[in-house]
Amino acid sequence: MAAKPDLKIVLCSPRGFCAGVVRAIDTVERALAIYGAPVYVRHEIVHNRYVVDSLKTKGAIFVEELAEIPDSTNAPVVFSAHGVPKSVPAEAQSRNFFSLDATCPLVTKVHREAAIHFKRGREILLIGHSHHPEVVGTVGQLPPGAVTLIETADDASTFTPKDPNNLAFVTQTTLSIDDTKDIVAILKGRFPNISGPHKEDICYATTNRQLAVKKVAPVVDALIVVGAPNSSNSQRLREVAEREGCPIAVLAQRASDIDWARFEGIKSLGITAGASAPEVIVEEIMGAFAERYVLHVETVSAAEENEFFPLPRSLRPEAAAE
């Protein structure tokens, strides 16, 4: 039997679950533990098939709209980590649902910023990707027409404001740092008085994972991002790897997604995971490579993370004791 070739694996750190994702998954699991099945969840709690499927086996029922939930239910209804338009909690309340909001607190921060700008009479620009649930939720915090979506540098260059001195911008939390920086530079160049966030809207987890990929991508032959195609932060990691000159940068949800022909002849492989991807999949993919190669593993770290977000109040242990 031929000896397996050597392969250097460079793990990006941090990678995988962020505090907002942990909070969202824990919200569903805690609701199932307290109230039993079913627990309804509007939209995928986070964009990861493995996570969604594992919660389904425990009794979570995923729906895209509240209309799919029977009127007679007493089961909890959870809103996903991406946030929802104001119309959704209003509908839940009108139908007497017991709702639990698992929106990431960093997304809620963007919602609040947009609301403050609106209250102050500013025209609001949202830098983000149309149809992404986080963007739909942020736009839906305010009346129709209050928010203009800016997706590209071209959009920023051609946008015509009602009043150039009365503008504000917010951003989706999972964007590319570099793309967003370019768009913001255009807006600030054109509209020097535009108001921006006090603290960067792109979340710490997105930033840190992109910084780790920037360190690893230039020094490996290929890089795998563990994540789903509909996960914005995972797609941005793949794009960052490509931009930093990595010859092969691919997204994989599971080891079974790997196209082995693409990895023939590589000597080094970077691995990271989007903020909604569990570490168990990273291990699964490393296991698949270990069947074909002798692995030499090292970790490259860009930041330390110790953020923690508490569960919604009604699910905390002290609430049960009241």
PDB file of C-alpha atoms in Angstrom:
ATOM      1  CA  MET A   1       0.000   0.000   0.000  1.00  0.00           C
ATOM      2  CA  ALA A   2       1.435   3.381  -1.020  1.00  0.00           C
ATOM      3  CA  ALA A   3       2.401   5.727   1.792  1.00  0.00           C
ATOM      4  CA  LYS A   4       0.024   8.634   2.264  1.00  0.00           C
ATOM      5  CA  PRO A   5       1.459  12.026   1.279  1.00  0.00           C
ATOM      6  CA  ASP A   6       2.049  14.700   3.924  1.00  0.00           C
ATOM      7  CA  LEU A   7      -0.377  17.620   4.217  1.00  0.00           C
ATOM      8  CA  LYS A   8       0.052  20.688   6.354  1.00  0.00           C
ATOM      9  CA  ILE A   9      -3.296  21.829   7.776  1.00  0.00           C
ATOM     10  CA  VAL A  10      -3.470  25.446   8.958  1.00  0.00           C
ATOM     11  CA  LEU A  11      -6.520  26.066  11.145  1.00  0.00           C
ATOM     12  CA  CYS A  12      -7.803  29.635  11.308  1.00  0.00           C
ATOM     13  CA  SER A  13      -8.620  30.960  14.758  1.00  0.00           C
ATOM     14  CA  PRO A  14     -11.150  32.166  15.635  1.00  0.00           C
ATOM     15  CA  ARG A  15     -13.544  30.136  13.488  1.00  0.00           C
ATOM     16  CA  GLY A  16     -17.039  28.696  13.828  1.00  0.00           C
ATOM     17  CA  PHE A  17     -19.767  29.653  16.264  1.00  0.00           C
ATOM     18  CA  CYS A  18     -19.971  33.248  17.502  1.00  0.00           C
ATOM     19  CA  ALA A  19     -21.762  34.383  20.666  1.00  0.00           C
ATOM     20  CA  GLY A  20     -24.910  35.380  18.738  1.00  0.00           C
ATOM     21  CA  VAL A  21     -25.192  31.956  17.105  1.00  0.00           C
ATOM     22  CA  VAL A  22     -24.603  30.154  20.412  1.00  0.00           C
ATOM     23  CA  ARG A  23     -27.350  32.274  22.000  1.00  0.00           C
ATOM     24  CA  ALA A  24     -29.786  31.549  19.143  1.00  0.00           C
ATOM     25  CA  ILE A  25     -29.245  27.771  19.202  1.00  0.00           C
ATOM     26  CA  ASP A  26     -29.395  27.730  23.013  1.00  0.00           C
ATOM     27  CA  THR A  27     -32.692  29.661  22.842  1.00  0.00           C
ATOM     28  CA  VAL A  28     -34.305  26.876  20.788  1.00  0.00           C
ATOM     29  CA  GLU A  29     -32.777  24.082  22.896  1.00  0.00           C
ATOM     30  CA  ARG A  30     -33.753  25.732  26.190  1.00  0.00           C
ATOM     31  CA  ALA A  31     -37.320  26.334  24.934  1.00  0.00           C
ATOM     32  CA  LEU A  32     -37.553  22.642  23.979  1.00  0.00           C
ATOM     33  CA  ALA A  33     -36.231  21.633  27.422  1.00  0.00           C
ATOM     34  CA  ILE A  34     -38.697  23.876  29.296  1.00  0.00           C
ATOM     35  CA  TYR A  35     -41.829  23.613  27.143  1.00  0.00           C
ATOM     36  CA  GLY A  36     -41.279  20.377  25.211  1.00  0.00           C
ATOM     37  CA  ALA A  37     -41.836  19.856  21.493  1.00  0.00           C
ATOM     38  CA  PRO A  38     -42.827  21.425  19.260  1.00  0.00           C
ATOM     39  CA  VAL A  39     -41.045  24.761  19.251  1.00  0.00           C
ATOM     40  CA  TYR A  40     -41.697  26.762  16.093  1.00  0.00           C
ATOM     41  CA  VAL A  41     -38.798  28.698  14.560  1.00  0.00           C
ATOM     42  CA  ARG A  42     -39.363  31.375  11.927  1.00  0.00           C
ATOM     43  CA  HIS A  43     -36.651  30.965   9.271  1.00  0.00           C
ATOM     44  CA  GLU A  44     -33.503  28.861   9.819  1.00  0.00           C
ATOM     45  CA  ILE A  45     -32.323  29.775  13.336  1.00  0.00           C
ATOM     46  CA  VAL A  46     -28.850  30.168  11.809  1.00  0.00           C
ATOM     47  CA  HIS A  47     -27.750  29.425   8.245  1.00  0.00           C
ATOM     48  CA  ASN A  48     -26.429  25.915   8.730  1.00  0.00           C
ATOM     49  CA  ARG A  49     -28.151  22.718   7.565  1.00  0.00           C
ATOM     50  CA  TYR A  50     -26.457  20.499  10.176  1.00  0.00           C
ATOM     51  CA  VAL A  51     -27.642  22.767  13.020  1.00  0.00           C
ATOM     52  CA  VAL A  52     -31.170  23.038  11.613  1.00  0.00           C
ATOM     53  CA  ASP A  53     -31.466  19.276  11.040  1.00  0.00           C
ATOM     54  CA  SER A  54     -30.215  18.464  14.554  1.00  0.00           C
ATOM     55  CA  LEU A  55     -32.786  20.855  16.083  1.00  0.00           C
ATOM     56  CA  LYS A  56     -35.536  19.282  13.921  1.00  0.00           C
ATOM     57  CA  THR A  57     -34.750  15.869  15.425  1.00  0.00           C
ATOM     58  CA  LYS A  58     -35.253  17.403  18.899  1.00  0.00           C
ATOM     59  CA  GLY A  59     -38.686  18.780  18.001  1.00  0.00           C
ATOM     60  CA  ALA A  60     -38.131  22.182  16.384  1.00  0.00           C
ATOM     61  CA  ILE A  61     -40.427  22.995  13.453  1.00  0.00           C
ATOM     62  CA  PHE A  62     -39.028  25.526  10.982  1.00  0.00           C
ATOM     63  CA  VAL A  63     -41.379  27.810   9.044  1.00  0.00           C
ATOM     64  CA  GLU A  64     -40.713  30.720   6.724  1.00  0.00           C
ATOM     65  CA  GLU A  65     -43.784  32.710   7.776  1.00  0.00           C
ATOM     66  CA  LEU A  66     -46.017  32.785  10.872  1.00  0.00           C
ATOM     67  CA  ALA A  67     -48.996  31.951   8.622  1.00  0.00           C
ATOM     68  CA  GLU A  68     -47.707  28.354   8.603  1.00  0.00           C
ATOM     69  CA  ILE A  69     -48.220  28.058  12.398  1.00  0.00           C
ATOM     70  CA  PRO A  70     -51.664  26.883  13.603  1.00  0.00           C
ATOM     71  CA  ASP A  71     -53.736  29.476  15.516  1.00  0.00           C
ATOM     72  CA  SER A  72     -54.450  27.010  18.298  1.00  0.00           C
ATOM     73  CA  THR A  73     -50.820  26.455  19.316  1.00  0.00           C
ATOM     74  CA  ASN A  74     -49.455  27.199  22.779  1.00  0.00           C
ATOM     75  CA  ALA A  75     -45.942  26.312  21.594  1.00  0.00           C
ATOM     76  CA  PRO A  76     -43.175  28.949  21.723  1.00  0.00           C
ATOM     77  CA  VAL A  77     -42.342  30.745  18.480  1.00  0.00           C
ATOM     78  CA  VAL A  78     -38.673  31.724  18.078  1.00  0.00           C
ATOM     79  CA  PHE A  79     -37.407  34.500  15.768  1.00  0.00           C
ATOM     80  CA  SER A  80     -34.061  33.679  14.134  1.00  0.00           C
ATOM     81  CA  ALA A  81     -30.664  35.238  14.899  1.00  0.00           C
ATOM     82  CA  HIS A  82     -30.890  37.403  11.746  1.00  0.00           C
ATOM     83  CA  GLY A  83     -33.695  39.594  13.134  1.00  0.00           C
ATOM     84  CA  VAL A  84     -37.178  40.212  11.757  1.00  0.00           C
ATOM     85  CA  PRO A  85     -39.218  43.165  10.458  1.00  0.00           C
ATOM     86  CA  LYS A  86     -41.430  44.851  13.080  1.00  0.00           C
ATOM     87  CA  SER A  87     -44.470  43.372  11.339  1.00  0.00           C
ATOM     88  CA  VAL A  88     -43.492  39.861  12.532  1.00  0.00           C
ATOM     89  CA  PRO A  89     -43.627  40.410  16.345  1.00  0.00           C
ATOM     90  CA  ALA A  90     -46.791  42.485  15.754  1.00  0.00           C
ATOM     91  CA  GLU A  91     -48.420  39.540  13.932  1.00  0.00           C
ATOM     92  CA  ALA A  92     -47.251  37.123  16.668  1.00  0.00           C
ATOM     93  CA  GLN A  93     -48.817  39.356  19.311  1.00  0.00           C
ATOM     94  CA  SER A  94     -52.086  39.717  17.386  1.00  0.00           C
ATOM     95  CA  ARG A  95     -52.317  35.906  17.226  1.00  0.00           C
ATOM     96  CA  ASN A  96     -51.439  35.543  20.943  1.00  0.00           C
ATOM     97  CA  PHE A  97     -48.279  33.543  20.273  1.00  0.00           C
ATOM     98  CA  PHE A  98     -45.654  33.156  22.989  1.00  0.00           C
ATOM     99  CA  SER A  99     -42.672  34.527  21.068  1.00  0.00           C
ATOM    100  CA  LEU A 100     -38.962  34.374  21.903  1.00  0.00           C
ATOM    101  CA  ASP A 101     -36.597  36.737  20.123  1.00  0.00           C
ATOM    102  CA  ALA A 102     -33.242  35.105  19.311  1.00  0.00           C
ATOM    103  CA  THR A 103     -32.053  38.104  17.249  1.00  0.00           C
ATOM    104  CA  CYS A 104     -28.319  38.604  17.724  1.00  0.00           C
ATOM    105  CA  PRO A 105     -27.789  41.621  20.027  1.00  0.00           C
ATOM    106  CA  LEU A 106     -25.358  43.077  17.465  1.00  0.00           C
ATOM    107  CA  VAL A 107     -28.138  43.038  14.851  1.00  0.00           C
ATOM    108  CA  THR A 108     -30.486  44.653  17.389  1.00  0.00           C
ATOM    109  CA  LYS A 109     -27.837  47.398  17.795  1.00  0.00           C
ATOM    110  CA  VAL A 110     -28.131  48.161  14.054  1.00  0.00           C
ATOM    111  CA  HIS A 111     -31.945  48.247  14.355  1.00  0.00           C
ATOM    112  CA  ARG A 112     -31.676  50.798  17.179  1.00  0.00           C
ATOM    113  CA  GLU A 113     -29.207  52.957  15.250  1.00  0.00           C
ATOM    114  CA  ALA A 114     -31.534  53.029  12.231  1.00  0.00           C
ATOM    115  CA  ALA A 115     -34.491  53.968  14.454  1.00  0.00           C
ATOM    116  CA  ILE A 116     -32.532  56.850  16.062  1.00  0.00           C
ATOM    117  CA  HIS A 117     -31.468  58.219  12.677  1.00  0.00           C
ATOM    118  CA  PHE A 118     -35.076  58.019  11.469  1.00  0.00           C
ATOM    119  CA  LYS A 119     -36.298  59.834  14.593  1.00  0.00           C
ATOM    120  CA  ARG A 120     -33.788  62.592  13.852  1.00  0.00           C
ATOM    121  CA  GLY A 121     -35.194  62.965  10.348  1.00  0.00           C
ATOM    122  CA  ARG A 122     -32.206  61.558   8.464  1.00  0.00           C
ATOM    123  CA  GLU A 123     -32.349  59.681   5.187  1.00  0.00           C
ATOM    124  CA  ILE A 124     -30.911  56.217   5.929  1.00  0.00           C
ATOM    125  CA  LEU A 125     -28.630  54.117   3.743  1.00  0.00           C
ATOM    126  CA  LEU A 126     -28.185  50.437   4.572  1.00  0.00           C
ATOM    127  CA  ILE A 127     -25.030  48.810   3.200  1.00  0.00           C
ATOM    128  CA  GLY A 128     -25.918  45.166   2.683  1.00  0.00           C
ATOM    129  CA  HIS A 129     -27.190  42.395   0.403  1.00  0.00           C
ATOM    130  CA  SER A 130     -30.798  42.475  -0.738  1.00  0.00           C
ATOM    131  CA  HIS A 131     -33.016  39.546   0.265  1.00  0.00           C
ATOM    132  CA  HIS A 132     -30.676  38.500   3.100  1.00  0.00           C
ATOM    133  CA  PRO A 133     -32.947  38.025   6.149  1.00  0.00           C
ATOM    134  CA  GLU A 134     -30.860  40.430   8.253  1.00  0.00           C
ATOM    135  CA  VAL A 135     -31.330  43.185   5.664  1.00  0.00           C
ATOM    136  CA  VAL A 136     -35.055  42.416   5.344  1.00  0.00           C
ATOM    137  CA  GLY A 137     -35.323  42.688   9.152  1.00  0.00           C
ATOM    138  CA  THR A 138     -33.425  45.980   9.346  1.00  0.00           C
ATOM    139  CA  VAL A 139     -35.376  47.610   6.501  1.00  0.00           C
ATOM    140  CA  GLY A 140     -38.563  46.367   8.190  1.00  0.00           C
ATOM    141  CA  GLN A 141     -37.842  48.336  11.368  1.00  0.00           C
ATOM    142  CA  LEU A 142     -38.962  51.536   9.633  1.00  0.00           C
ATOM    143  CA  PRO A 143     -41.773  52.679   7.337  1.00  0.00           C
ATOM    144  CA  PRO A 144     -41.541  51.792   3.623  1.00  0.00           C
ATOM    145  CA  GLY A 145     -39.139  54.067   1.758  1.00  0.00           C
ATOM    146  CA  ALA A 146     -37.212  55.196   4.853  1.00  0.00           C
ATOM    147  CA  VAL A 147     -34.178  53.012   4.031  1.00  0.00           C
ATOM    148  CA  THR A 148     -32.226  52.853   0.760  1.00  0.00           C
ATOM    149  CA  LEU A 149     -30.127  49.740   0.150  1.00  0.00           C
ATOM    150  CA  ILE A 150     -26.538  50.234  -1.037  1.00  0.00           C
ATOM    151  CA  GLU A 151     -25.085  46.935  -2.286  1.00  0.00           C
ATOM    152  CA  THR A 152     -22.043  48.016  -4.286  1.00  0.00           C
ATOM    153  CA  ALA A 153     -19.493  50.794  -4.767  1.00  0.00           C
ATOM    154  CA  ASP A 154     -21.454  51.740  -7.917  1.00  0.00           C
ATOM    155  CA  ASP A 155     -24.607  52.172  -5.833  1.00  0.00           C
ATOM    156  CA  ALA A 156     -22.663  54.454  -3.474  1.00  0.00           C
ATOM    157  CA  SER A 157     -21.309  56.477  -6.413  1.00  0.00           C
ATOM    158  CA  THR A 158     -24.668  57.003  -8.140  1.00  0.00           C
ATOM    159  CA  PHE A 159     -27.038  57.426  -5.164  1.00  0.00           C
ATOM    160  CA  THR A 160     -28.853  60.785  -5.172  1.00  0.00           C
ATOM    161  CA  PRO A 161     -29.982  61.936  -1.710  1.00  0.00           C
ATOM    162  CA  LYS A 162     -32.906  64.191  -0.905  1.00  0.00           C
ATOM    163  CA  ASP A 163     -30.572  66.313   1.234  1.00  0.00           C
ATOM    164  CA  PRO A 164     -26.810  65.579   1.130  1.00  0.00           C
ATOM    165  CA  ASN A 165     -26.362  67.150   4.568  1.00  0.00           C
ATOM    166  CA  ASN A 166     -28.977  64.986   6.272  1.00  0.00           C
ATOM    167  CA  LEU A 167     -27.793  61.414   5.675  1.00  0.00           C
ATOM    168  CA  ALA A 168     -26.870  58.420   7.825  1.00  0.00           C
ATOM    169  CA  PHE A 169     -25.650  54.897   7.091  1.00  0.00           C
ATOM    170  CA  VAL A 170     -25.786  51.531   8.875  1.00  0.00           C
ATOM    171  CA  THR A 171     -24.463  48.171   7.671  1.00  0.00           C
ATOM    172  CA  GLN A 172     -25.336  44.506   7.684  1.00  0.00           C
ATOM    173  CA  THR A 173     -23.213  42.802  10.378  1.00  0.00           C
ATOM    174  CA  THR A 174     -21.747  40.045   8.164  1.00  0.00           C
ATOM    175  CA  LEU A 175     -20.163  41.958   5.276  1.00  0.00           C
ATOM    176  CA  SER A 176     -16.624  41.956   3.893  1.00  0.00           C
ATOM    177  CA  ILE A 177     -14.586  44.490   5.889  1.00  0.00           C
ATOM    178  CA  ASP A 178     -12.718  45.596   2.751  1.00  0.00           C
ATOM    179  CA  ASP A 179     -15.770  45.956   0.474  1.00  0.00           C
ATOM    180  CA  THR A 180     -17.634  47.898   3.147  1.00  0.00           C
ATOM    181  CA  LYS A 181     -14.629  50.151   3.802  1.00  0.00           C
ATOM    182  CA  ASP A 182     -14.539  51.033   0.083  1.00  0.00           C
ATOM    183  CA  ILE A 183     -18.288  51.811  -0.002  1.00  0.00           C
ATOM    184  CA  VAL A 184     -18.095  53.909   3.182  1.00  0.00           C
ATOM    185  CA  ALA A 185     -15.106  55.831   1.759  1.00  0.00           C
ATOM    186  CA  ILE A 186     -17.150  56.701  -1.351  1.00  0.00           C
ATOM    187  CA  LEU A 187     -20.133  57.841   0.728  1.00  0.00           C
ATOM    188  CA  LYS A 188     -17.962  59.926   3.064  1.00  0.00           C
ATOM    189  CA  GLY A 189     -16.126  61.429   0.087  1.00  0.00           C
ATOM    190  CA  ARG A 190     -19.395  62.446  -1.564  1.00  0.00           C
ATOM    191  CA  PHE A 191     -21.256  63.396   1.617  1.00  0.00           C
ATOM    192  CA  PRO A 192     -18.792  64.639   4.282  1.00  0.00           C
ATOM    193  CA  ASN A 193     -21.591  65.238   6.805  1.00  0.00           C
ATOM    194  CA  ILE A 194     -23.008  61.687   6.643  1.00  0.00           C
ATOM    195  CA  SER A 195     -23.568  60.121  10.084  1.00  0.00           C
ATOM    196  CA  GLY A 196     -22.162  56.640  10.685  1.00  0.00           C
ATOM    197  CA  PRO A 197     -22.243  54.151  13.540  1.00  0.00           C
ATOM    198  CA  HIS A 198     -20.426  55.133  16.779  1.00  0.00           C
ATOM    199  CA  LYS A 199     -18.932  51.642  16.737  1.00  0.00           C
ATOM    200  CA  GLU A 200     -18.444  49.522  13.610  1.00  0.00           C
ATOM    201  CA  ASP A 201     -21.646  47.661  12.614  1.00  0.00           C
ATOM    202  CA  ILE A 202     -19.753  44.709  11.118  1.00  0.00           C
ATOM    203  CA  CYS A 203     -19.683  42.351  14.084  1.00  0.00           C
ATOM    204  CA  TYR A 204     -16.556  41.284  15.966  1.00  0.00           C
ATOM    205  CA  ALA A 205     -16.942  37.658  14.813  1.00  0.00           C
ATOM    206  CA  THR A 206     -17.137  38.529  11.113  1.00  0.00           C
ATOM    207  CA  THR A 207     -14.122  40.843  11.476  1.00  0.00           C
ATOM    208  CA  ASN A 208     -12.001  38.348  13.429  1.00  0.00           C
ATOM    209  CA  ARG A 209     -12.718  35.432  11.090  1.00  0.00           C
ATOM    210  CA  GLN A 210     -11.820  37.541   8.059  1.00  0.00           C
ATOM    211  CA  LEU A 211      -8.565  38.701   9.715  1.00  0.00           C
ATOM    212  CA  ALA A 212      -7.575  35.056  10.388  1.00  0.00           C
ATOM    213  CA  VAL A 213      -8.267  34.119   6.744  1.00  0.00           C
ATOM    214  CA  LYS A 214      -6.157  37.098   5.597  1.00  0.00           C
ATOM    215  CA  LYS A 215      -3.224  35.653   7.547  1.00  0.00           C
ATOM    216  CA  VAL A 216      -3.656  32.077   6.291  1.00  0.00           C
ATOM    217  CA  ALA A 217      -4.849  32.411   2.674  1.00  0.00           C
ATOM    218  CA  PRO A 218      -1.556  33.725   1.212  1.00  0.00           C
ATOM    219  CA  VAL A 219       0.512  30.850   2.677  1.00  0.00           C
ATOM    220  CA  VAL A 220      -1.589  27.774   1.732  1.00  0.00           C
ATOM    221  CA  ASP A 221      -2.329  25.995  -1.565  1.00  0.00           C
ATOM    222  CA  ALA A 222      -6.062  25.775  -0.844  1.00  0.00           C
ATOM    223  CA  LEU A 223      -8.583  26.881   1.767  1.00  0.00           C
ATOM    224  CA  ILE A 224     -11.907  25.364   2.808  1.00  0.00           C
ATOM    225  CA  VAL A 225     -14.580  27.481   4.473  1.00  0.00           C
ATOM    226  CA  VAL A 226     -16.995  25.300   6.414  1.00  0.00           C
ATOM    227  CA  GLY A 227     -20.358  26.964   5.885  1.00  0.00           C
ATOM    228  CA  ALA A 228     -23.609  27.119   3.941  1.00  0.00           C
ATOM    229  CA  PRO A 229     -24.092  28.834   0.563  1.00  0.00           C
ATOM    230  CA  ASN A 230     -26.795  31.091   2.089  1.00  0.00           C
ATOM    231  CA  SER A 231     -24.503  32.134   4.974  1.00  0.00           C
ATOM    232  CA  SER A 232     -23.326  35.661   4.241  1.00  0.00           C
ATOM    233  CA  ASN A 233     -20.354  35.570   6.601  1.00  0.00           C
ATOM    234  CA  SER A 234     -19.191  32.208   5.170  1.00  0.00           C
ATOM    235  CA  GLN A 235     -19.370  33.486   1.581  1.00  0.00           C
ATOM    236  CA  ARG A 236     -17.384  36.572   2.600  1.00  0.00           C
ATOM    237  CA  LEU A 237     -14.639  34.337   4.074  1.00  0.00           C
ATOM    238  CA  ARG A 238     -14.329  32.508   0.757  1.00  0.00           C
ATOM    239  CA  GLU A 239     -14.130  35.830  -1.104  1.00  0.00           C
ATOM    240  CA  VAL A 240     -11.464  37.138   1.302  1.00  0.00           C
ATOM    241  CA  ALA A 241      -9.359  33.999   0.706  1.00  0.00           C
ATOM    242  CA  GLU A 242      -9.610  34.488  -3.072  1.00  0.00           C
ATOM    243  CA  ARG A 243      -8.740  38.168  -2.775  1.00  0.00           C
ATOM    244  CA  GLU A 244      -5.676  37.337  -0.687  1.00  0.00           C
ATOM    245  CA  GLY A 245      -4.371  35.127  -3.511  1.00  0.00           C
ATOM    246  CA  CYS A 246      -5.333  31.626  -2.377  1.00  0.00           C
ATOM    247  CA  PRO A 247      -5.466  29.512  -5.605  1.00  0.00           C
ATOM    248  CA  ILE A 248      -8.368  27.310  -4.420  1.00  0.00           C
ATOM    249  CA  ALA A 249     -10.998  28.664  -2.006  1.00  0.00           C
ATOM    250  CA  VAL A 250     -14.185  26.646  -1.597  1.00  0.00           C
ATOM    251  CA  LEU A 251     -17.239  26.440   0.628  1.00  0.00           C
ATOM    252  CA  ALA A 252     -18.225  23.046   2.073  1.00  0.00           C
ATOM    253  CA  GLN A 253     -21.202  22.171   4.268  1.00  0.00           C
ATOM    254  CA  ARG A 254     -19.986  18.614   4.962  1.00  0.00           C
ATOM    255  CA  ALA A 255     -17.038  16.369   4.061  1.00  0.00           C
ATOM    256  CA  SER A 256     -19.243  14.775   1.395  1.00  0.00           C
ATOM    257  CA  ASP A 257     -19.243  18.127  -0.493  1.00  0.00           C
ATOM    258  CA  ILE A 258     -15.499  17.983  -1.158  1.00  0.00           C
ATOM    259  CA  ASP A 259     -14.460  17.666  -4.795  1.00  0.00           C
ATOM    260  CA  TRP A 260     -11.236  15.713  -4.236  1.00  0.00           C
ATOM    261  CA  ALA A 261      -9.968  16.305  -7.767  1.00  0.00           C
ATOM    262  CA  ARG A 262      -9.550  19.995  -6.946  1.00  0.00           C
ATOM    263  CA  PHE A 263      -7.177  19.188  -4.069  1.00  0.00           C
ATOM    264  CA  GLU A 264      -4.820  16.853  -5.935  1.00  0.00           C
ATOM    265  CA  GLY A 265      -1.175  17.754  -5.418  1.00  0.00           C
ATOM    266  CA  ILE A 266      -1.685  20.300  -2.623  1.00  0.00           C
ATOM    267  CA  LYS A 267       0.917  20.458   0.154  1.00  0.00           C
ATOM    268  CA  SER A 268      -0.953  22.803   2.513  1.00  0.00           C
ATOM    269  CA  LEU A 269      -4.612  23.460   3.330  1.00  0.00           C
ATOM    270  CA  GLY A 270      -6.237  26.223   5.351  1.00  0.00           C
ATOM    271  CA  ILE A 271      -9.518  25.510   7.145  1.00  0.00           C
ATOM    272  CA  THR A 272     -11.918  27.977   8.701  1.00  0.00           C
ATOM    273  CA  ALA A 273     -15.630  27.957   9.520  1.00  0.00           C
ATOM    274  CA  GLY A 274     -18.341  30.582   9.244  1.00  0.00           C
ATOM    275  CA  ALA A 275     -19.960  31.920  12.409  1.00  0.00           C
ATOM    276  CA  SER A 276     -22.915  29.521  12.072  1.00  0.00           C
ATOM    277  CA  ALA A 277     -20.865  26.374  11.370  1.00  0.00           C
ATOM    278  CA  PRO A 278     -20.219  23.871  14.210  1.00  0.00           C
ATOM    279  CA  GLU A 279     -16.718  22.616  15.042  1.00  0.00           C
ATOM    280  CA  VAL A 280     -17.886  19.017  14.578  1.00  0.00           C
ATOM    281  CA  ILE A 281     -17.949  19.642  10.793  1.00  0.00           C
ATOM    282  CA  VAL A 282     -14.384  21.010  10.864  1.00  0.00           C
ATOM    283  CA  GLU A 283     -13.378  17.753  12.586  1.00  0.00           C
ATOM    284  CA  GLU A 284     -15.343  15.709  10.034  1.00  0.00           C
ATOM    285  CA  ILE A 285     -13.533  17.416   7.141  1.00  0.00           C
ATOM    286  CA  MET A 286     -10.138  16.974   8.810  1.00  0.00           C
ATOM    287  CA  GLY A 287     -11.012  13.296   9.295  1.00  0.00           C
ATOM    288  CA  ALA A 288     -11.743  12.959   5.568  1.00  0.00           C
ATOM    289  CA  PHE A 289      -8.343  14.474   4.710  1.00  0.00           C
ATOM    290  CA  ALA A 290      -6.652  12.225   7.326  1.00  0.00           C
ATOM    291  CA  GLU A 291      -7.874   9.179   5.360  1.00  0.00           C
ATOM    292  CA  ARG A 292      -5.890  10.426   2.350  1.00  0.00           C
ATOM    293  CA  TYR A 293      -2.954  12.292   3.908  1.00  0.00           C
ATOM    294  CA  VAL A 294      -0.650  12.312   6.920  1.00  0.00           C
ATOM    295  CA  LEU A 295      -1.759  15.553   8.598  1.00  0.00           C
ATOM    296  CA  HIS A 296       0.538  18.088  10.276  1.00  0.00           C
ATOM    297  CA  VAL A 297      -1.754  20.563  12.031  1.00  0.00           C
ATOM    298  CA  GLU A 298      -1.018  24.086  13.190  1.00  0.00           C
ATOM    299  CA  THR A 299      -3.247  26.997  14.218  1.00  0.00           C
ATOM    300  CA  VAL A 300      -2.920  30.646  13.195  1.00  0.00           C
ATOM    301  CA  SER A 301      -4.745  33.045  15.503  1.00  0.00           C
ATOM    302  CA  ALA A 302      -5.942  36.564  14.689  1.00  0.00           C
ATOM    303  CA  ALA A 303      -7.825  37.411  17.905  1.00  0.00           C
ATOM    304  CA  GLU A 304      -9.083  36.095  21.226  1.00  0.00           C
ATOM    305  CA  GLU A 305     -12.858  35.899  21.650  1.00  0.00           C
ATOM    306  CA  ASN A 306     -14.698  35.737  24.966  1.00  0.00           C
ATOM    307  CA  GLU A 307     -18.028  37.423  24.149  1.00  0.00           C
ATOM    308  CA  PHE A 308     -21.183  36.048  25.752  1.00  0.00           C
ATOM    309  CA  PHE A 309     -24.814  37.056  25.199  1.00  0.00           C
ATOM    310  CA  PRO A 310     -27.438  35.980  27.788  1.00  0.00           C
ATOM    311  CA  LEU A 311     -30.577  34.118  26.722  1.00  0.00           C
ATOM    312  CA  PRO A 312     -33.917  35.933  26.323  1.00  0.00           C
ATOM    313  CA  ARG A 313     -35.100  36.814  29.840  1.00  0.00           C
ATOM    314  CA  SER A 314     -38.011  34.346  29.982  1.00  0.00           C
ATOM    315  CA  LEU A 315     -35.623  31.420  29.353  1.00  0.00           C
ATOM    316  CA  ARG A 316     -33.047  32.283  32.015  1.00  0.00           C
ATOM    317  CA  PRO A 317     -32.907  30.068  35.127  1.00  0.00           C
ATOM    318  CA  GLU A 318     -33.981  32.947  37.404  1.00  0.00           C
ATOM    319  CA  ALA A 319     -37.193  33.314  35.343  1.00  0.00           C
ATOM    320  CA  ALA A 320     -38.111  29.703  36.098  1.00  0.00           C
ATOM    321  CA  ALA A 321     -37.698  30.387  39.823  1.00  0.00           C
ATOM    322  CA  GLU A 322     -40.067  33.380  39.842  1.00  0.00           C
TER     323      GLU A 322
END
